[in-house]
PDB file of N, CA, C and O in Angstrom:
ATOM      1  N   MET A 120      -1.129 130.740  45.876  1.00  0.00           N
ATOM      2  CA  MET A 120      -1.723 130.328  47.127  1.00  0.00           C
ATOM      3  C   MET A 120      -3.153 129.904  46.855  1.00  0.00           C
ATOM      4  O   MET A 120      -3.878 130.564  46.139  1.00  0.00           O
ATOM      5  N   ASN A 121      -3.562 128.790  47.444  1.00  0.00           N
ATOM      6  CA  ASN A 121      -4.934 128.334  47.314  1.00  0.00           C
ATOM      7  C   ASN A 121      -5.389 127.713  48.632  1.00  0.00           C
ATOM      8  O   ASN A 121      -4.611 127.598  49.576  1.00  0.00           O
ATOM      9  N   ALA A 122      -6.639 127.318  48.696  1.00  0.00           N
ATOM     10  CA  ALA A 122      -7.190 126.781  49.941  1.00  0.00           C
ATOM     11  C   ALA A 122      -6.505 125.474  50.354  1.00  0.00           C
ATOM     12  O   ALA A 122      -6.316 125.215  51.538  1.00  0.00           O
ATOM     13  N   ALA A 123      -6.122 124.667  49.394  1.00  0.00           N
ATOM     14  CA  ALA A 123      -5.477 123.387  49.705  1.00  0.00           C
ATOM     15  C   ALA A 123      -4.038 123.588  50.179  1.00  0.00           C
ATOM     16  O   ALA A 123      -3.531 122.829  50.984  1.00  0.00           O
ATOM     17  N   ASN A 124      -3.360 124.609  49.664  1.00  0.00           N
ATOM     18  CA  ASN A 124      -1.976 124.892  50.025  1.00  0.00           C
ATOM     19  C   ASN A 124      -1.857 126.372  50.392  1.00  0.00           C
ATOM     20  O   ASN A 124      -1.605 127.201  49.529  1.00  0.00           O
ATOM     21  N   PRO A 125      -2.016 126.713  51.673  1.00  0.00           N
ATOM     22  CA  PRO A 125      -1.982 128.124  52.068  1.00  0.00           C
ATOM     23  C   PRO A 125      -0.577 128.740  52.038  1.00  0.00           C
ATOM     24  O   PRO A 125      -0.429 129.931  52.232  1.00  0.00           O
ATOM     25  N   ASP A 126       0.448 127.930  51.803  1.00  0.00           N
ATOM     26  CA  ASP A 126       1.814 128.430  51.767  1.00  0.00           C
ATOM     27  C   ASP A 126       2.194 128.776  50.328  1.00  0.00           C
ATOM     28  O   ASP A 126       2.340 127.884  49.494  1.00  0.00           O
ATOM     29  N   PRO A 127       2.357 130.056  50.012  1.00  0.00           N
ATOM     30  CA  PRO A 127       2.650 130.436  48.624  1.00  0.00           C
ATOM     31  C   PRO A 127       4.028 129.962  48.155  1.00  0.00           C
ATOM     32  O   PRO A 127       4.968 129.915  48.928  1.00  0.00           O
ATOM     33  N   VAL A 128       4.106 129.613  46.897  1.00  0.00           N
ATOM     34  CA  VAL A 128       5.364 129.206  46.280  1.00  0.00           C
ATOM     35  C   VAL A 128       6.029 130.454  45.720  1.00  0.00           C
ATOM     36  O   VAL A 128       5.414 131.230  44.994  1.00  0.00           O
ATOM     37  N   LEU A 129       7.301 130.645  46.077  1.00  0.00           N
ATOM     38  CA  LEU A 129       8.029 131.829  45.635  1.00  0.00           C
ATOM     39  C   LEU A 129       8.566 131.641  44.220  1.00  0.00           C
ATOM     40  O   LEU A 129       8.088 132.220  43.269  1.00  0.00           O
ATOM     41  N   ARG A 130       9.583 130.838  44.103  1.00  0.00           N
ATOM     42  CA  ARG A 130      10.212 130.567  42.813  1.00  0.00           C
ATOM     43  C   ARG A 130      11.015 129.281  42.968  1.00  0.00           C
ATOM     44  O   ARG A 130      11.481 128.978  44.058  1.00  0.00           O
ATOM     45  N   HIS A 131      11.182 128.555  41.904  1.00  0.00           N
ATOM     46  CA  HIS A 131      11.946 127.305  41.910  1.00  0.00           C
ATOM     47  C   HIS A 131      11.383 126.300  42.911  1.00  0.00           C
ATOM     48  O   HIS A 131      12.112 125.450  43.420  1.00  0.00           O
ATOM     49  N   GLY A 132      10.098 126.416  43.252  1.00  0.00           N
ATOM     50  CA  GLY A 132       9.465 125.468  44.154  1.00  0.00           C
ATOM     51  C   GLY A 132       9.641 125.750  45.634  1.00  0.00           C
ATOM     52  O   GLY A 132       9.135 125.022  46.468  1.00  0.00           O
ATOM     53  N   TYR A 133      10.377 126.793  45.986  1.00  0.00           N
ATOM     54  CA  TYR A 133      10.559 127.140  47.395  1.00  0.00           C
ATOM     55  C   TYR A 133       9.315 127.853  47.926  1.00  0.00           C
ATOM     56  O   TYR A 133       8.741 128.699  47.257  1.00  0.00           O
ATOM     57  N   THR A 134       8.904 127.497  49.135  1.00  0.00           N
ATOM     58  CA  THR A 134       7.755 128.125  49.780  1.00  0.00           C
ATOM     59  C   THR A 134       8.246 129.017  50.916  1.00  0.00           C
ATOM     60  O   THR A 134       9.420 128.956  51.320  1.00  0.00           O
ATOM     61  N   LEU A 135       7.344 129.837  51.461  1.00  0.00           N
ATOM     62  CA  LEU A 135       7.704 130.688  52.598  1.00  0.00           C
ATOM     63  C   LEU A 135       8.095 129.841  53.807  1.00  0.00           C
ATOM     64  O   LEU A 135       9.018 130.196  54.546  1.00  0.00           O
ATOM     65  N   ALA A 136       7.415 128.723  53.996  1.00  0.00           N
ATOM     66  CA  ALA A 136       7.754 127.844  55.118  1.00  0.00           C
ATOM     67  C   ALA A 136       9.165 127.282  54.958  1.00  0.00           C
ATOM     68  O   ALA A 136       9.937 127.215  55.925  1.00  0.00           O
ATOM     69  N   ARG A 137       9.528 126.887  53.748  1.00  0.00           N
ATOM     70  CA  ARG A 137      10.881 126.363  53.488  1.00  0.00           C
ATOM     71  C   ARG A 137      11.911 127.462  53.652  1.00  0.00           C
ATOM     72  O   ARG A 137      13.000 127.225  54.168  1.00  0.00           O
ATOM     73  N   LEU A 138      11.582 128.671  53.209  1.00  0.00           N
ATOM     74  CA  LEU A 138      12.484 129.815  53.379  1.00  0.00           C
ATOM     75  C   LEU A 138      12.757 130.037  54.872  1.00  0.00           C
ATOM     76  O   LEU A 138      13.909 130.198  55.276  1.00  0.00           O
ATOM     77  N   ASP A 139      11.718 130.002  55.703  1.00  0.00           N
ATOM     78  CA  ASP A 139      11.890 130.174  57.143  1.00  0.00           C
ATOM     79  C   ASP A 139      12.718 129.046  57.753  1.00  0.00           C
ATOM     80  O   ASP A 139      13.556 129.278  58.622  1.00  0.00           O
ATOM     81  N   GLU A 140      12.492 127.835  57.279  1.00  0.00           N
ATOM     82  CA  GLU A 140      13.256 126.683  57.771  1.00  0.00           C
ATOM     83  C   GLU A 140      14.745 126.838  57.460  1.00  0.00           C
ATOM     84  O   GLU A 140      15.599 126.599  58.318  1.00  0.00           O
ATOM     85  N   LEU A 141      15.061 127.264  56.257  1.00  0.00           N
ATOM     86  CA  LEU A 141      16.458 127.476  55.876  1.00  0.00           C
ATOM     87  C   LEU A 141      17.076 128.616  56.671  1.00  0.00           C
ATOM     88  O   LEU A 141      18.245 128.545  57.077  1.00  0.00           O
ATOM     89  N   ALA A 142      16.309 129.657  56.922  1.00  0.00           N
ATOM     90  CA  ALA A 142      16.809 130.790  57.712  1.00  0.00           C
ATOM     91  C   ALA A 142      17.106 130.340  59.142  1.00  0.00           C
ATOM     92  O   ALA A 142      18.140 130.705  59.713  1.00  0.00           O
ATOM     93  N   ARG A 143      16.219 129.541  59.735  1.00  0.00           N
ATOM     94  CA  ARG A 143      16.473 129.025  61.088  1.00  0.00           C
ATOM     95  C   ARG A 143      17.725 128.157  61.112  1.00  0.00           C
ATOM     96  O   ARG A 143      18.520 128.205  62.057  1.00  0.00           O
ATOM     97  N   THR A 144      17.915 127.368  60.068  1.00  0.00           N
ATOM     98  CA  THR A 144      19.112 126.534  59.983  1.00  0.00           C
ATOM     99  C   THR A 144      20.362 127.400  59.997  1.00  0.00           C
ATOM    100  O   THR A 144      21.318 127.123  60.731  1.00  0.00           O
ATOM    101  N   ALA A 145      20.365 128.455  59.212  1.00  0.00           N
ATOM    102  CA  ALA A 145      21.529 129.350  59.164  1.00  0.00           C
ATOM    103  C   ALA A 145      21.760 130.043  60.500  1.00  0.00           C
ATOM    104  O   ALA A 145      22.900 130.186  60.954  1.00  0.00           O
ATOM    105  N   VAL A 146      20.679 130.458  61.140  1.00  0.00           N
ATOM    106  CA  VAL A 146      20.797 131.174  62.416  1.00  0.00           C
ATOM    107  C   VAL A 146      21.422 130.286  63.486  1.00  0.00           C
ATOM    108  O   VAL A 146      22.286 130.739  64.236  1.00  0.00           O
ATOM    109  N   PHE A 147      21.008 129.032  63.552  1.00  0.00           N
ATOM    110  CA  PHE A 147      21.473 128.172  64.635  1.00  0.00           C
ATOM    111  C   PHE A 147      22.680 127.317  64.277  1.00  0.00           C
ATOM    112  O   PHE A 147      23.337 126.778  65.161  1.00  0.00           O
ATOM    113  N   ARG A 148      22.998 127.203  63.007  1.00  0.00           N
ATOM    114  CA  ARG A 148      24.193 126.459  62.617  1.00  0.00           C
ATOM    115  C   ARG A 148      25.448 127.298  62.826  1.00  0.00           C
ATOM    116  O   ARG A 148      26.503 126.789  63.180  1.00  0.00           O
ATOM    117  N   PHE A 149      25.334 128.583  62.613  1.00  0.00           N
ATOM    118  CA  PHE A 149      26.476 129.490  62.742  1.00  0.00           C
ATOM    119  C   PHE A 149      26.156 130.500  63.839  1.00  0.00           C
ATOM    120  O   PHE A 149      25.253 131.310  63.692  1.00  0.00           O
ATOM    121  N   TYR A 150      26.902 130.435  64.929  1.00  0.00           N
ATOM    122  CA  TYR A 150      26.641 131.305  66.069  1.00  0.00           C
ATOM    123  C   TYR A 150      27.458 132.591  65.933  1.00  0.00           C
ATOM    124  O   TYR A 150      28.663 132.547  65.724  1.00  0.00           O
ATOM    125  N   TRP A 151      26.789 133.704  66.071  1.00  0.00           N
ATOM    126  CA  TRP A 151      27.462 135.003  66.021  1.00  0.00           C
ATOM    127  C   TRP A 151      27.054 135.810  67.235  1.00  0.00           C
ATOM    128  O   TRP A 151      25.883 135.906  67.565  1.00  0.00           O
ATOM    129  N   ARG A 152      28.028 136.409  67.867  1.00  0.00           N
ATOM    130  CA  ARG A 152      27.743 137.272  69.012  1.00  0.00           C
ATOM    131  C   ARG A 152      27.310 138.643  68.519  1.00  0.00           C
ATOM    132  O   ARG A 152      27.309 138.915  67.333  1.00  0.00           O
ATOM    133  N   PHE A 153      26.940 139.480  69.424  1.00  0.00           N
ATOM    134  CA  PHE A 153      26.643 140.901  69.212  1.00  0.00           C
ATOM    135  C   PHE A 153      25.242 141.197  68.680  1.00  0.00           C
ATOM    136  O   PHE A 153      24.798 142.311  68.795  1.00  0.00           O
ATOM    137  N   ILE A 154      24.586 140.248  68.053  1.00  0.00           N
ATOM    138  CA  ILE A 154      23.243 140.536  67.547  1.00  0.00           C
ATOM    139  C   ILE A 154      22.275 139.440  67.998  1.00  0.00           C
ATOM    140  O   ILE A 154      22.673 138.308  68.235  1.00  0.00           O
ATOM    141  N   SER A 155      21.024 139.793  68.100  1.00  0.00           N
ATOM    142  CA  SER A 155      20.007 138.873  68.607  1.00  0.00           C
ATOM    143  C   SER A 155      19.664 137.784  67.581  1.00  0.00           C
ATOM    144  O   SER A 155      19.951 137.924  66.383  1.00  0.00           O
ATOM    145  N   VAL A 156      19.022 136.753  68.081  1.00  0.00           N
ATOM    146  CA  VAL A 156      18.566 135.669  67.212  1.00  0.00           C
ATOM    147  C   VAL A 156      17.576 136.218  66.179  1.00  0.00           C
ATOM    148  O   VAL A 156      17.642 135.860  64.999  1.00  0.00           O
ATOM    149  N   GLN A 157      16.673 137.086  66.613  1.00  0.00           N
ATOM    150  CA  GLN A 157      15.685 137.659  65.682  1.00  0.00           C
ATOM    151  C   GLN A 157      16.354 138.458  64.576  1.00  0.00           C
ATOM    152  O   GLN A 157      15.974 138.361  63.406  1.00  0.00           O
ATOM    153  N   GLU A 158      17.372 139.223  64.918  1.00  0.00           N
ATOM    154  CA  GLU A 158      18.081 140.009  63.904  1.00  0.00           C
ATOM    155  C   GLU A 158      18.811 139.088  62.927  1.00  0.00           C
ATOM    156  O   GLU A 158      18.779 139.309  61.712  1.00  0.00           O
ATOM    157  N   ARG A 159      19.443 138.038  63.453  1.00  0.00           N
ATOM    158  CA  ARG A 159      20.109 137.074  62.570  1.00  0.00           C
ATOM    159  C   ARG A 159      19.087 136.398  61.656  1.00  0.00           C
ATOM    160  O   ARG A 159      19.349 136.190  60.465  1.00  0.00           O
ATOM    161  N   PHE A 160      17.915 136.056  62.200  1.00  0.00           N
ATOM    162  CA  PHE A 160      16.870 135.425  61.398  1.00  0.00           C
ATOM    163  C   PHE A 160      16.416 136.355  60.278  1.00  0.00           C
ATOM    164  O   PHE A 160      16.262 135.927  59.129  1.00  0.00           O
ATOM    165  N   ASP A 161      16.197 137.624  60.594  1.00  0.00           N
ATOM    166  CA  ASP A 161      15.756 138.583  59.583  1.00  0.00           C
ATOM    167  C   ASP A 161      16.785 138.735  58.465  1.00  0.00           C
ATOM    168  O   ASP A 161      16.435 138.782  57.282  1.00  0.00           O
ATOM    169  N   ILE A 162      18.053 138.791  58.837  1.00  0.00           N
ATOM    170  CA  ILE A 162      19.133 138.912  57.847  1.00  0.00           C
ATOM    171  C   ILE A 162      19.182 137.648  56.980  1.00  0.00           C
ATOM    172  O   ILE A 162      19.273 137.730  55.750  1.00  0.00           O
ATOM    173  N   ALA A 163      19.115 136.493  57.622  1.00  0.00           N
ATOM    174  CA  ALA A 163      19.176 135.223  56.894  1.00  0.00           C
ATOM    175  C   ALA A 163      17.991 135.080  55.951  1.00  0.00           C
ATOM    176  O   ALA A 163      18.151 134.692  54.784  1.00  0.00           O
ATOM    177  N   ARG A 164      16.816 135.398  56.431  1.00  0.00           N
ATOM    178  CA  ARG A 164      15.600 135.272  55.607  1.00  0.00           C
ATOM    179  C   ARG A 164      15.684 136.178  54.377  1.00  0.00           C
ATOM    180  O   ARG A 164      15.332 135.779  53.268  1.00  0.00           O
ATOM    181  N   SER A 165      16.159 137.387  54.582  1.00  0.00           N
ATOM    182  CA  SER A 165      16.296 138.329  53.474  1.00  0.00           C
ATOM    183  C   SER A 165      17.314 137.824  52.444  1.00  0.00           C
ATOM    184  O   SER A 165      17.067 137.877  51.236  1.00  0.00           O
ATOM    185  N   ALA A 166      18.451 137.337  52.920  1.00  0.00           N
ATOM    186  CA  ALA A 166      19.497 136.847  52.007  1.00  0.00           C
ATOM    187  C   ALA A 166      19.014 135.624  51.229  1.00  0.00           C
ATOM    188  O   ALA A 166      19.286 135.498  50.029  1.00  0.00           O
ATOM    189  N   ILE A 167      18.298 134.745  51.892  1.00  0.00           N
ATOM    190  CA  ILE A 167      17.792 133.543  51.218  1.00  0.00           C
ATOM    191  C   ILE A 167      16.724 133.910  50.190  1.00  0.00           C
ATOM    192  O   ILE A 167      16.734 133.403  49.065  1.00  0.00           O
ATOM    193  N   ALA A 168      15.823 134.798  50.558  1.00  0.00           N
ATOM    194  CA  ALA A 168      14.789 135.231  49.608  1.00  0.00           C
ATOM    195  C   ALA A 168      15.423 135.873  48.379  1.00  0.00           C
ATOM    196  O   ALA A 168      15.024 135.592  47.243  1.00  0.00           O
ATOM    197  N   GLU A 169      16.422 136.701  48.608  1.00  0.00           N
ATOM    198  CA  GLU A 169      17.127 137.332  47.480  1.00  0.00           C
ATOM    199  C   GLU A 169      17.796 136.276  46.609  1.00  0.00           C
ATOM    200  O   GLU A 169      17.752 136.357  45.380  1.00  0.00           O
ATOM    201  N   GLY A 170      18.411 135.287  47.239  1.00  0.00           N
ATOM    202  CA  GLY A 170      19.064 134.214  46.490  1.00  0.00           C
ATOM    203  C   GLY A 170      18.095 133.411  45.654  1.00  0.00           C
ATOM    204  O   GLY A 170      18.396 133.040  44.517  1.00  0.00           O
ATOM    205  N   ILE A 171      16.926 133.135  46.205  1.00  0.00           N
ATOM    206  CA  ILE A 171      15.909 132.377  45.472  1.00  0.00           C
ATOM    207  C   ILE A 171      15.383 133.187  44.289  1.00  0.00           C
ATOM    208  O   ILE A 171      15.276 132.687  43.172  1.00  0.00           O
ATOM    209  N   LEU A 172      15.071 134.432  44.538  1.00  0.00           N
ATOM    210  CA  LEU A 172      14.451 135.252  43.488  1.00  0.00           C
ATOM    211  C   LEU A 172      15.432 135.672  42.395  1.00  0.00           C
ATOM    212  O   LEU A 172      15.030 135.892  41.259  1.00  0.00           O
ATOM    213  N   ALA A 173      16.713 135.770  42.730  1.00  0.00           N
ATOM    214  CA  ALA A 173      17.705 136.217  41.754  1.00  0.00           C
ATOM    215  C   ALA A 173      18.292 135.070  40.925  1.00  0.00           C
ATOM    216  O   ALA A 173      18.908 135.316  39.885  1.00  0.00           O
ATOM    217  N   ALA A 174      18.094 133.840  41.365  1.00  0.00           N
ATOM    218  CA  ALA A 174      18.718 132.696  40.696  1.00  0.00           C
ATOM    219  C   ALA A 174      18.000 132.337  39.399  1.00  0.00           C
ATOM    220  O   ALA A 174      16.772 132.311  39.346  1.00  0.00           O
ATOM    221  N   ALA A 175      18.797 132.048  38.379  1.00  0.00           N
ATOM    222  CA  ALA A 175      18.229 131.605  37.106  1.00  0.00           C
ATOM    223  C   ALA A 175      17.773 130.154  37.194  1.00  0.00           C
ATOM    224  O   ALA A 175      16.777 129.760  36.593  1.00  0.00           O
ATOM    225  N   ALA A 176      18.513 129.344  37.942  1.00  0.00           N
ATOM    226  CA  ALA A 176      18.158 127.944  38.172  1.00  0.00           C
ATOM    227  C   ALA A 176      17.941 127.751  39.670  1.00  0.00           C
ATOM    228  O   ALA A 176      18.386 128.565  40.473  1.00  0.00           O
ATOM    229  N   ALA A 177      17.284 126.682  40.029  1.00  0.00           N
ATOM    230  CA  ALA A 177      16.978 126.430  41.439  1.00  0.00           C
ATOM    231  C   ALA A 177      18.264 126.284  42.257  1.00  0.00           C
ATOM    232  O   ALA A 177      19.074 125.399  41.986  1.00  0.00           O
ATOM    233  N   PRO A 178      18.463 127.147  43.248  1.00  0.00           N
ATOM    234  CA  PRO A 178      19.652 127.022  44.088  1.00  0.00           C
ATOM    235  C   PRO A 178      19.497 125.880  45.088  1.00  0.00           C
ATOM    236  O   PRO A 178      18.385 125.577  45.532  1.00  0.00           O
ATOM    237  N   ALA A 179      20.598 125.253  45.429  1.00  0.00           N
ATOM    238  CA  ALA A 179      20.582 124.176  46.416  1.00  0.00           C
ATOM    239  C   ALA A 179      20.341 124.760  47.804  1.00  0.00           C
ATOM    240  O   ALA A 179      20.805 125.870  48.100  1.00  0.00           O
ATOM    241  N   PRO A 180      19.623 124.042  48.657  1.00  0.00           N
ATOM    242  CA  PRO A 180      19.389 124.545  50.009  1.00  0.00           C
ATOM    243  C   PRO A 180      20.672 124.888  50.767  1.00  0.00           C
ATOM    244  O   PRO A 180      20.734 125.906  51.460  1.00  0.00           O
ATOM    245  N   ASP A 181      21.701 124.058  50.636  1.00  0.00           N
ATOM    246  CA  ASP A 181      22.969 124.353  51.315  1.00  0.00           C
ATOM    247  C   ASP A 181      23.592 125.653  50.821  1.00  0.00           C
ATOM    248  O   ASP A 181      24.201 126.391  51.599  1.00  0.00           O
ATOM    249  N   ASP A 182      23.455 125.934  49.532  1.00  0.00           N
ATOM    250  CA  ASP A 182      23.969 127.192  48.997  1.00  0.00           C
ATOM    251  C   ASP A 182      23.219 128.382  49.601  1.00  0.00           C
ATOM    252  O   ASP A 182      23.817 129.422  49.894  1.00  0.00           O
ATOM    253  N   LEU A 183      21.926 128.223  49.790  1.00  0.00           N
ATOM    254  CA  LEU A 183      21.130 129.297  50.388  1.00  0.00           C
ATOM    255  C   LEU A 183      21.503 129.515  51.854  1.00  0.00           C
ATOM    256  O   LEU A 183      21.590 130.661  52.314  1.00  0.00           O
ATOM    257  N   VAL A 184      21.749 128.436  52.576  1.00  0.00           N
ATOM    258  CA  VAL A 184      22.163 128.552  53.983  1.00  0.00           C
ATOM    259  C   VAL A 184      23.530 129.224  54.068  1.00  0.00           C
ATOM    260  O   VAL A 184      23.748 130.101  54.917  1.00  0.00           O
ATOM    261  N   ARG A 185      24.444 128.850  53.191  1.00  0.00           N
ATOM    262  CA  ARG A 185      25.767 129.502  53.172  1.00  0.00           C
ATOM    263  C   ARG A 185      25.645 130.982  52.820  1.00  0.00           C
ATOM    264  O   ARG A 185      26.341 131.826  53.380  1.00  0.00           O
ATOM    265  N   ARG A 186      24.756 131.299  51.900  1.00  0.00           N
ATOM    266  CA  ARG A 186      24.521 132.697  51.529  1.00  0.00           C
ATOM    267  C   ARG A 186      24.009 133.482  52.743  1.00  0.00           C
ATOM    268  O   ARG A 186      24.439 134.610  52.994  1.00  0.00           O
ATOM    269  N   ALA A 187      23.114 132.871  53.505  1.00  0.00           N
ATOM    270  CA  ALA A 187      22.580 133.513  54.705  1.00  0.00           C
ATOM    271  C   ALA A 187      23.671 133.706  55.749  1.00  0.00           C
ATOM    272  O   ALA A 187      23.771 134.768  56.371  1.00  0.00           O
ATOM    273  N   ALA A 188      24.495 132.686  55.940  1.00  0.00           N
ATOM    274  CA  ALA A 188      25.589 132.785  56.910  1.00  0.00           C
ATOM    275  C   ALA A 188      26.558 133.887  56.518  1.00  0.00           C
ATOM    276  O   ALA A 188      27.043 134.646  57.372  1.00  0.00           O
ATOM    277  N   LYS A 189      26.831 133.999  55.234  1.00  0.00           N
ATOM    278  CA  LYS A 189      27.728 135.056  54.751  1.00  0.00           C
ATOM    279  C   LYS A 189      27.126 136.440  55.016  1.00  0.00           C
ATOM    280  O   LYS A 189      27.830 137.362  55.422  1.00  0.00           O
ATOM    281  N   ALA A 190      25.824 136.583  54.822  1.00  0.00           N
ATOM    282  CA  ALA A 190      25.156 137.863  55.079  1.00  0.00           C
ATOM    283  C   ALA A 190      25.182 138.202  56.567  1.00  0.00           C
ATOM    284  O   ALA A 190      25.422 139.355  56.945  1.00  0.00           O
ATOM    285  N   ILE A 191      24.957 137.201  57.418  1.00  0.00           N
ATOM    286  CA  ILE A 191      25.021 137.431  58.861  1.00  0.00           C
ATOM    287  C   ILE A 191      26.436 137.824  59.259  1.00  0.00           C
ATOM    288  O   ILE A 191      26.636 138.778  60.020  1.00  0.00           O
ATOM    289  N   ARG A 192      27.425 137.103  58.750  1.00  0.00           N
ATOM    290  CA  ARG A 192      28.832 137.407  59.051  1.00  0.00           C
ATOM    291  C   ARG A 192      29.187 138.826  58.633  1.00  0.00           C
ATOM    292  O   ARG A 192      29.844 139.560  59.381  1.00  0.00           O
ATOM    293  N   ALA A 193      28.755 139.242  57.464  1.00  0.00           N
ATOM    294  CA  ALA A 193      29.041 140.604  56.989  1.00  0.00           C
ATOM    295  C   ALA A 193      28.378 141.643  57.893  1.00  0.00           C
ATOM    296  O   ALA A 193      28.986 142.666  58.227  1.00  0.00           O
ATOM    297  N   HIS A 194      27.155 141.374  58.306  1.00  0.00           N
ATOM    298  CA  HIS A 194      26.448 142.305  59.188  1.00  0.00           C
ATOM    299  C   HIS A 194      27.142 142.396  60.544  1.00  0.00           C
ATOM    300  O   HIS A 194      27.329 143.498  61.076  1.00  0.00           O
ATOM    301  N   VAL A 195      27.538 141.261  61.104  1.00  0.00           N
ATOM    302  CA  VAL A 195      28.229 141.254  62.392  1.00  0.00           C
ATOM    303  C   VAL A 195      29.550 142.002  62.291  1.00  0.00           C
ATOM    304  O   VAL A 195      29.901 142.792  63.169  1.00  0.00           O
ATOM    305  N   SER A 196      30.265 141.776  61.203  1.00  0.00           N
ATOM    306  CA  SER A 196      31.542 142.461  61.004  1.00  0.00           C
ATOM    307  C   SER A 196      31.346 143.969  60.918  1.00  0.00           C
ATOM    308  O   SER A 196      32.080 144.737  61.554  1.00  0.00           O
ATOM    309  N   ASP A 197      30.368 144.401  60.160  1.00  0.00           N
ATOM    310  CA  ASP A 197      30.078 145.839  60.055  1.00  0.00           C
ATOM    311  C   ASP A 197      29.680 146.413  61.404  1.00  0.00           C
ATOM    312  O   ASP A 197      30.133 147.478  61.803  1.00  0.00           O
ATOM    313  N   HIS A 198      28.826 145.698  62.107  1.00  0.00           N
ATOM    314  CA  HIS A 198      28.344 146.134  63.413  1.00  0.00           C
ATOM    315  C   HIS A 198      29.511 146.225  64.397  1.00  0.00           C
ATOM    316  O   HIS A 198      29.633 147.199  65.141  1.00  0.00           O
ATOM    317  N   ALA A 199      30.371 145.210  64.399  1.00  0.00           N
ATOM    318  CA  ALA A 199      31.502 145.198  65.318  1.00  0.00           C
ATOM    319  C   ALA A 199      32.499 146.310  65.002  1.00  0.00           C
ATOM    320  O   ALA A 199      33.063 146.928  65.910  1.00  0.00           O
ATOM    321  N   ASN A 200      32.702 146.579  63.720  1.00  0.00           N
ATOM    322  CA  ASN A 200      33.608 147.661  63.353  1.00  0.00           C
ATOM    323  C   ASN A 200      33.080 149.017  63.786  1.00  0.00           C
ATOM    324  O   ASN A 200      33.834 149.867  64.227  1.00  0.00           O
ATOM    325  N   ILE A 201      31.786 149.207  63.660  1.00  0.00           N
ATOM    326  CA  ILE A 201      31.175 150.472  64.066  1.00  0.00           C
ATOM    327  C   ILE A 201      31.358 150.686  65.561  1.00  0.00           C
ATOM    328  O   ILE A 201      31.667 151.791  66.011  1.00  0.00           O
ATOM    329  N   TRP A 202      31.159 149.614  66.340  1.00  0.00           N
ATOM    330  CA  TRP A 202      31.237 149.738  67.799  1.00  0.00           C
ATOM    331  C   TRP A 202      32.620 149.436  68.353  1.00  0.00           C
ATOM    332  O   TRP A 202      32.811 149.408  69.557  1.00  0.00           O
ATOM    333  N   GLY A 203      33.594 149.198  67.473  1.00  0.00           N
ATOM    334  CA  GLY A 203      34.972 148.990  67.915  1.00  0.00           C
ATOM    335  C   GLY A 203      35.210 147.689  68.664  1.00  0.00           C
ATOM    336  O   GLY A 203      36.048 147.624  69.537  1.00  0.00           O
ATOM    337  N   ARG A 204      34.497 146.649  68.307  1.00  0.00           N
ATOM    338  CA  ARG A 204      34.650 145.379  68.996  1.00  0.00           C
ATOM    339  C   ARG A 204      35.668 144.458  68.321  1.00  0.00           C
ATOM    340  O   ARG A 204      36.006 143.434  68.867  1.00  0.00           O
ATOM    341  N   TYR A 205      36.110 144.798  67.137  1.00  0.00           N
ATOM    342  CA  TYR A 205      37.133 144.007  66.457  1.00  0.00           C
ATOM    343  C   TYR A 205      38.362 144.843  66.299  1.00  0.00           C
ATOM    344  O   TYR A 205      38.368 145.982  66.146  1.00  0.00           O
TER     345      TYR A 205
END
């Protein structure tokens, strides 16, 4: 992070702003009931950050969005099973 670019670069050229953009894409591209938009965003952001940091080579943005959607789906499924909604 520097004065000219206040957005820190994580890894493989991805920035925090890009991470948030990809998380928003996952949240609104795949609609899931039972949990709030903020909760879906937090799950997506975490999954994308993990994907970026764990990858040996730069992951494609679509792969990161799919990874986020899969994490949201798993969370919704777990949540629904706990509350008996499925």
